[in-house]
PDB file of C-alpha atoms in Angstrom:
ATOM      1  CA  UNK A   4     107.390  50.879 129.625  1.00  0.00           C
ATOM      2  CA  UNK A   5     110.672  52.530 129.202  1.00  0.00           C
ATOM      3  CA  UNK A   6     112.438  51.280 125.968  1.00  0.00           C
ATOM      4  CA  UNK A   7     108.817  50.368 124.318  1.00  0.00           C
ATOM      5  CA  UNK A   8     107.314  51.926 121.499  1.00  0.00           C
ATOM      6  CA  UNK A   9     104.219  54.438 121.898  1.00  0.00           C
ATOM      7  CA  UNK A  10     101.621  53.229 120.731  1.00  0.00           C
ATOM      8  CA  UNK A  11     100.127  55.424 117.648  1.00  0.00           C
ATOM      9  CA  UNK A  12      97.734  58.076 118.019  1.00  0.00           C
ATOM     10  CA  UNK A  13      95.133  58.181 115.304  1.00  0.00           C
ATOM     11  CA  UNK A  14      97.437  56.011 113.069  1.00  0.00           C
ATOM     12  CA  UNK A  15     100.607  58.374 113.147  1.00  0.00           C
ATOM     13  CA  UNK A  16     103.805  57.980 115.175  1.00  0.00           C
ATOM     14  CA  UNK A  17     103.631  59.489 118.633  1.00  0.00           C
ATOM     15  CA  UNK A  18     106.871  60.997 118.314  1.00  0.00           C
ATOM     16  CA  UNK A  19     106.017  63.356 115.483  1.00  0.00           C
ATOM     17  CA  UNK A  20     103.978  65.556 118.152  1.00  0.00           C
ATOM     18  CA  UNK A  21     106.221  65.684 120.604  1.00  0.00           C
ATOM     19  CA  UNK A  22     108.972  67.937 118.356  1.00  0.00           C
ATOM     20  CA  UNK A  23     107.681  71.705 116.874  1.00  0.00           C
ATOM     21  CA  UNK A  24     108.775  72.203 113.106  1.00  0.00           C
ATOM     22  CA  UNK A  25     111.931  73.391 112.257  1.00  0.00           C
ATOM     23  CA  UNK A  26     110.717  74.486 108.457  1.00  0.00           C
ATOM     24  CA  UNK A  27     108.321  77.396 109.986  1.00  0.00           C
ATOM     25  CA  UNK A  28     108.322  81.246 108.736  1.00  0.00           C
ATOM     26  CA  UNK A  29     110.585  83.155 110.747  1.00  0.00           C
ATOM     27  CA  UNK A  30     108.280  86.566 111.799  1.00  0.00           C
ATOM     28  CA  UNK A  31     110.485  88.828 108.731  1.00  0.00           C
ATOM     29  CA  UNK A  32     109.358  86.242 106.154  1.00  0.00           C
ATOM     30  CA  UNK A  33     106.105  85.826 107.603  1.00  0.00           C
ATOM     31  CA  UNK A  34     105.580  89.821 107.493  1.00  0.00           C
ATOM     32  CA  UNK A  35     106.882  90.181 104.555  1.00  0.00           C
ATOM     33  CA  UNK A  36     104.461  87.534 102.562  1.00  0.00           C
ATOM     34  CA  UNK A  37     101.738  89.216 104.208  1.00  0.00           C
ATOM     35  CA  UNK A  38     102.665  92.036 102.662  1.00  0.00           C
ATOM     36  CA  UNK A  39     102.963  90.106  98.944  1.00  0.00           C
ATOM     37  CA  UNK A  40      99.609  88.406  99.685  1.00  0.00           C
ATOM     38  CA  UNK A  41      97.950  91.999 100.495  1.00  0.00           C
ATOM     39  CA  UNK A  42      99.859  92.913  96.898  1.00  0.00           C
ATOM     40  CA  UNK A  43      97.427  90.165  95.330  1.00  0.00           C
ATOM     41  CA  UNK A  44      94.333  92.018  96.428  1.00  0.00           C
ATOM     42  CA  UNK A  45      95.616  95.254  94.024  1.00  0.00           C
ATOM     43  CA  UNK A  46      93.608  95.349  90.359  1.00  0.00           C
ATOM     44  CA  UNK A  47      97.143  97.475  89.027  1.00  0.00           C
ATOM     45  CA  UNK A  48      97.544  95.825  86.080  1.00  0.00           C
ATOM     46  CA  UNK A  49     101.294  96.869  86.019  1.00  0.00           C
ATOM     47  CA  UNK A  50     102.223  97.262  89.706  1.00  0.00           C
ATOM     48  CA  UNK A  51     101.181  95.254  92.458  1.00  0.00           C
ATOM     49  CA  UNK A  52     102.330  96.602  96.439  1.00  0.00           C
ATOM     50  CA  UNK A  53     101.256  95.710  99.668  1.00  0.00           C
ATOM     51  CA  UNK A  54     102.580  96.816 103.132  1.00  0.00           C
ATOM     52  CA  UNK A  55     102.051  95.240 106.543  1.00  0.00           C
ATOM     53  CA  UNK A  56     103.094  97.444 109.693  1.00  0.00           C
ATOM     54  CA  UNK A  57     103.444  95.333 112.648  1.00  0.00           C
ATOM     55  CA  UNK A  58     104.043  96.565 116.622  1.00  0.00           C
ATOM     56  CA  UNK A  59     107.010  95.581 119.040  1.00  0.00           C
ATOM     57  CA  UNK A  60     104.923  92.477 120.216  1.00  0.00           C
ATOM     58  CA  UNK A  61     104.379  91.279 116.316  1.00  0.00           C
ATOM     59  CA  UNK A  62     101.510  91.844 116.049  1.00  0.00           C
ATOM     60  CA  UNK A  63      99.811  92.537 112.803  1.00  0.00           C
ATOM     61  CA  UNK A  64      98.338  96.274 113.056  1.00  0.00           C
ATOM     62  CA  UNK A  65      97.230  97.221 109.612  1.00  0.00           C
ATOM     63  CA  UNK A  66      97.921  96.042 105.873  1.00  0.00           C
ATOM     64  CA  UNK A  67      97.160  97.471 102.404  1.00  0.00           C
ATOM     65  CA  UNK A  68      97.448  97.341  98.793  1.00  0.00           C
ATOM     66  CA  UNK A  69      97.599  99.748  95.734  1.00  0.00           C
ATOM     67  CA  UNK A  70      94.056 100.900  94.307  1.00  0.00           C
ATOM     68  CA  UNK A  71      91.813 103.319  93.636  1.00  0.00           C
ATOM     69  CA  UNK A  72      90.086 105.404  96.827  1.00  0.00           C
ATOM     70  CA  UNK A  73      86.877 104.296  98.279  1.00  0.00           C
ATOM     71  CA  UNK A  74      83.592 104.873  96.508  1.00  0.00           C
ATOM     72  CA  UNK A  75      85.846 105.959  93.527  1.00  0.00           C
ATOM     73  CA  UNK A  76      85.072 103.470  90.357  1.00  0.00           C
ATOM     74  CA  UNK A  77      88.266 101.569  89.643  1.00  0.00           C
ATOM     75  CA  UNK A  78      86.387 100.440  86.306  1.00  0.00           C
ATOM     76  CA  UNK A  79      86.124 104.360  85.766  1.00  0.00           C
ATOM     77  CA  UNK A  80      89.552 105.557  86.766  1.00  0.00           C
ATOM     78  CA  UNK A  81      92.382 104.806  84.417  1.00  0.00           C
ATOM     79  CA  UNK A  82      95.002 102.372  85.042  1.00  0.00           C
ATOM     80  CA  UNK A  83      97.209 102.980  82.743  1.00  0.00           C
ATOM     81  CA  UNK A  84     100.829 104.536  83.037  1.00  0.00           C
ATOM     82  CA  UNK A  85     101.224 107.009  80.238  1.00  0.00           C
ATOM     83  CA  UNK A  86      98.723 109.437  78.252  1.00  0.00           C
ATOM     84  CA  UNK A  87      99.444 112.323  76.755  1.00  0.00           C
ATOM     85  CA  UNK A  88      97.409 114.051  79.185  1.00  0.00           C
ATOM     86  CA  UNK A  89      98.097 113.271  83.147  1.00  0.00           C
ATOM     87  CA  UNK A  90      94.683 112.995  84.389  1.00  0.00           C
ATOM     88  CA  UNK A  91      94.231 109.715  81.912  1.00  0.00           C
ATOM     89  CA  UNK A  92      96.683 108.134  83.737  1.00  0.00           C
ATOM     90  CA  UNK A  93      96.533 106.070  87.378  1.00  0.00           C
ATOM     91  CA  UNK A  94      98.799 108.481  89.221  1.00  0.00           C
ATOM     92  CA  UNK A  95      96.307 111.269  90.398  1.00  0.00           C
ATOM     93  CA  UNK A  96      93.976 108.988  91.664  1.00  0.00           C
ATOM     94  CA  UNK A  97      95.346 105.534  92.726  1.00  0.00           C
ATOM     95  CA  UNK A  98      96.383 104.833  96.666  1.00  0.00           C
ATOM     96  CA  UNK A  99      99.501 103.589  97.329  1.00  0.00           C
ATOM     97  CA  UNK A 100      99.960 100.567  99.952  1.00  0.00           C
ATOM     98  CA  UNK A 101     101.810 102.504 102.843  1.00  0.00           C
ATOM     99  CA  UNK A 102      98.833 104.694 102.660  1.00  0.00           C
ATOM    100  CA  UNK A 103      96.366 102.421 103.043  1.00  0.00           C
ATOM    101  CA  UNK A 104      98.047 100.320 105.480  1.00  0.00           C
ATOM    102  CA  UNK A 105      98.397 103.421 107.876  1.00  0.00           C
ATOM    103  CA  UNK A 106      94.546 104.527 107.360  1.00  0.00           C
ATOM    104  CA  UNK A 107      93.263 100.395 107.795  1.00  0.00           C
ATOM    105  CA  UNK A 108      94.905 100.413 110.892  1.00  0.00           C
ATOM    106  CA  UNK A 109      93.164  98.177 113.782  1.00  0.00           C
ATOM    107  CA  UNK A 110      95.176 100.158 116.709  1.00  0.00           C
ATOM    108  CA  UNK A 111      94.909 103.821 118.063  1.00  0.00           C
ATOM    109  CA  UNK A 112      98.036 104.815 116.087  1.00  0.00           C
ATOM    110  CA  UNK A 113     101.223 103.183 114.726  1.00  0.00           C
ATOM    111  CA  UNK A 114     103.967 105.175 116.456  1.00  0.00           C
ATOM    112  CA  UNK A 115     106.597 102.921 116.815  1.00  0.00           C
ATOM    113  CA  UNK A 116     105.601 100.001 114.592  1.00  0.00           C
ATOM    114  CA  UNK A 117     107.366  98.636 111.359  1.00  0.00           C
ATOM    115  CA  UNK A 118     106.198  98.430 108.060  1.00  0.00           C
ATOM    116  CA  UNK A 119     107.146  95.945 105.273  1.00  0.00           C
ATOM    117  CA  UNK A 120     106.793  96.955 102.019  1.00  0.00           C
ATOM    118  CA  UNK A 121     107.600  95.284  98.599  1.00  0.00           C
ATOM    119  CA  UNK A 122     108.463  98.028  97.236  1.00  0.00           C
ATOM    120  CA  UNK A 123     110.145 101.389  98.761  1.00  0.00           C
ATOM    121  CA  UNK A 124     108.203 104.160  99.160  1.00  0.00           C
ATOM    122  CA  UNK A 125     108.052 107.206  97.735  1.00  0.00           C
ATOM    123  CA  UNK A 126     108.491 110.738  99.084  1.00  0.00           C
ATOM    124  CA  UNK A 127     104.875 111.326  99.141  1.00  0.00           C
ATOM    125  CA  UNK A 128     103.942 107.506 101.128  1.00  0.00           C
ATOM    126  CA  UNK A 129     107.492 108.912 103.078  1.00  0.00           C
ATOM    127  CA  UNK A 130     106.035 111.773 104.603  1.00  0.00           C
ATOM    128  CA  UNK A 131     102.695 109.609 105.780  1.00  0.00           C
ATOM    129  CA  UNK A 132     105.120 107.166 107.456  1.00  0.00           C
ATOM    130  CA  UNK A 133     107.109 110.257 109.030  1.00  0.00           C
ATOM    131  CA  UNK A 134     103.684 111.721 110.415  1.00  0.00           C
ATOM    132  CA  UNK A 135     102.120 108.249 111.686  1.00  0.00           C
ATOM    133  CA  UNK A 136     105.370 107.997 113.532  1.00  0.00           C
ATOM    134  CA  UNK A 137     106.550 104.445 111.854  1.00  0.00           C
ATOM    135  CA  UNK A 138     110.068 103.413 113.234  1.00  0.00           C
ATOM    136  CA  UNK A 139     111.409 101.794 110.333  1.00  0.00           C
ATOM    137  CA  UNK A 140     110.868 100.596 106.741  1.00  0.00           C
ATOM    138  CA  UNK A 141     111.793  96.941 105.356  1.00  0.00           C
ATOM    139  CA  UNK A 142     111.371  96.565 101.704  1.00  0.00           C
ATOM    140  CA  UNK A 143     111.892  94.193  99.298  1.00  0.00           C
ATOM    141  CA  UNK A 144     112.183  95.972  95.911  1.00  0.00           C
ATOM    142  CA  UNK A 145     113.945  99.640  95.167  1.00  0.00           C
ATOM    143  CA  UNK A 146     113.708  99.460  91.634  1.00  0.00           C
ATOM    144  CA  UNK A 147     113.025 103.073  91.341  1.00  0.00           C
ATOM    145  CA  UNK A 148     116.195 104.087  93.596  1.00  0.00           C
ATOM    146  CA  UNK A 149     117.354 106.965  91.034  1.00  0.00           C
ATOM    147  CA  UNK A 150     114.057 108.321  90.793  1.00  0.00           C
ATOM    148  CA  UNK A 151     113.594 111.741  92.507  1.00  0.00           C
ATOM    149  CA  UNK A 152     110.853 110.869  94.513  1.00  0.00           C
ATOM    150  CA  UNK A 153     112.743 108.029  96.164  1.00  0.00           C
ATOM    151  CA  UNK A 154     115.552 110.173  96.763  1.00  0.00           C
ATOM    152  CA  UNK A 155     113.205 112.784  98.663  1.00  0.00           C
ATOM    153  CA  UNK A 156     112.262 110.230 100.293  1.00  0.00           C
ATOM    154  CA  UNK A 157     115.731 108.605 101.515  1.00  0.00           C
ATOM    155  CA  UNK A 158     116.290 112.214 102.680  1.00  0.00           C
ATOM    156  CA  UNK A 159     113.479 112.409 104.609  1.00  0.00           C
ATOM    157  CA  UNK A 160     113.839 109.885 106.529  1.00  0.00           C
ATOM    158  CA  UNK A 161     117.580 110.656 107.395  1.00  0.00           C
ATOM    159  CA  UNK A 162     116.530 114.177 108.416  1.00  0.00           C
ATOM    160  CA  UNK A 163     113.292 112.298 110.681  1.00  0.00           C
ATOM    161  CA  UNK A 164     115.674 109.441 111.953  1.00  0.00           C
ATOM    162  CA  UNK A 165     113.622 106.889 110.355  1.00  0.00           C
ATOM    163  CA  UNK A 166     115.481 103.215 109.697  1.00  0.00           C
ATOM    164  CA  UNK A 167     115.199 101.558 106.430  1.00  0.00           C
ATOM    165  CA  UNK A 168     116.713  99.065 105.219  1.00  0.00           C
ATOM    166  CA  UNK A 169     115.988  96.134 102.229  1.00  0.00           C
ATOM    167  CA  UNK A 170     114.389  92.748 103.332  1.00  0.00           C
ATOM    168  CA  UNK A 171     116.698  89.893 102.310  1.00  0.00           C
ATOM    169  CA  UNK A 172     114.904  86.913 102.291  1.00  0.00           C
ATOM    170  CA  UNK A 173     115.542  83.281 103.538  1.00  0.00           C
ATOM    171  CA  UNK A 174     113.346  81.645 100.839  1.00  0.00           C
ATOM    172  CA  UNK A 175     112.623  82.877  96.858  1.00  0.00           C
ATOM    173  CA  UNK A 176     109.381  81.417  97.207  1.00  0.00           C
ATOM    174  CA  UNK A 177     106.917  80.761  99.703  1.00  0.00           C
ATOM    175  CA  UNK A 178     103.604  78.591  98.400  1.00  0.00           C
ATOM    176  CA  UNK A 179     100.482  78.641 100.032  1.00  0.00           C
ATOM    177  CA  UNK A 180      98.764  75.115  99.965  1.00  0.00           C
ATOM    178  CA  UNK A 181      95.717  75.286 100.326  1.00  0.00           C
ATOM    179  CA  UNK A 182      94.936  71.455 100.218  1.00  0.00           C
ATOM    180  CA  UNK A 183      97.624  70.569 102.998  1.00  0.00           C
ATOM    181  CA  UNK A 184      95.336  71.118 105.493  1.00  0.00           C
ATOM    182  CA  UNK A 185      93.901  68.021 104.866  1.00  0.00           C
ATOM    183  CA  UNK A 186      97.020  65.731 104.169  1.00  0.00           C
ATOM    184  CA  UNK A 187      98.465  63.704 107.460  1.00  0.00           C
ATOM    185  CA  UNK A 188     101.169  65.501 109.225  1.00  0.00           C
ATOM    186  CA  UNK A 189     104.815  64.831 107.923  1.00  0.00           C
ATOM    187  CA  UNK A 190     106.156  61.242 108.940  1.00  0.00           C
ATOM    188  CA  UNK A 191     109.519  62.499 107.826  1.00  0.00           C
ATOM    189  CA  UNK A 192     112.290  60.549 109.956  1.00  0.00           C
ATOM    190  CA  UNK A 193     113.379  63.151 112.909  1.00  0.00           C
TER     191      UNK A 193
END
């Protein structure tokens, strides 16, 4: 048989099964878009975060997203950014992502783990990740770097040893098909 063709299984070429893809996510992008995809849950109609904290065996051990607490109205609660008074805007009330992703953990605690973030925390979500006992930060976005909360935060996670550092990715984009589940598997020439 040696030098002869397989024969097809289910109409497609044998030898496309017998190679793994070489276009997969790599586990930083794959964390990462979790993270963005969590964003997509947030009702913020002017920021949208997510974070995904993941163990030393990458594994997923809790996401999150910006929004208001639980049982607390988000068609109540303001969303907006500025009023003349404080309490009409979203900052009193709204969760950030880091915070929720630390209190939807799945795990006894997250000492150790990594969290990816879109955007970098602030000194507030900073001391939460300093308590759980997160390892390191990756984000993607530190828009607000001259801001004084980021800056406590930086600090704070010199003084507690904690590694940050920005997420540079492979790909701009990463699409989510859902209709290629049911198109054929590539026939692409190997």
């Amino acid at each position: 048989m040696s030098g002869e063709k397989q024969p097809a299984i289910n109409g497609y070429d044998r030898e496309i099964f017998h190679k793994k893809r070489e276009d997969y996510l790599e586990w930083p992008e794959y964390f990462m878009a979790v993270a963005f995809l969590s964003a997509q849950r947030s009702k913020d109609p002017n920021s949208q975060v997510g974070a995904c904290i993941v163990n030393s065996e990458n594994k997923i051990v809790g996401i999150g997203y910006n929004g208001m607490p639980n049982g607390c109205s988000d068609d109540v609660l303001p969303w907006t950014r500025t009023a003349q008074n404080r309490l009409d805007t979203k900052y009193p009330y709204v969760c950030h992502a880091e915070l929720n992703a630390i209190m939807n953990k799945n795990s006894a605690d997250v000492k150790g783990c990594s969290m990816y973030v879109a955007l970098f925390p602030c000194n507030e979500c900073a001391k939460l990740i300093i308590q759980a006992g997160i390892k390191e930060v990756i984000f993607m976005s530190d828009k607000y770097h001259d801001f004084p909360e980021m800056m406590a935060a930086r600090r704070m996670f010199d003084l507690a040893g904690i590694i940050y550092r920005e997420f540079k990715p492979k790909y701009n984009k990463i699409i989510i098909d859902f209709d290629s589940i049911n198109t054929r598997p590539s026939q692409k020439p190997l």
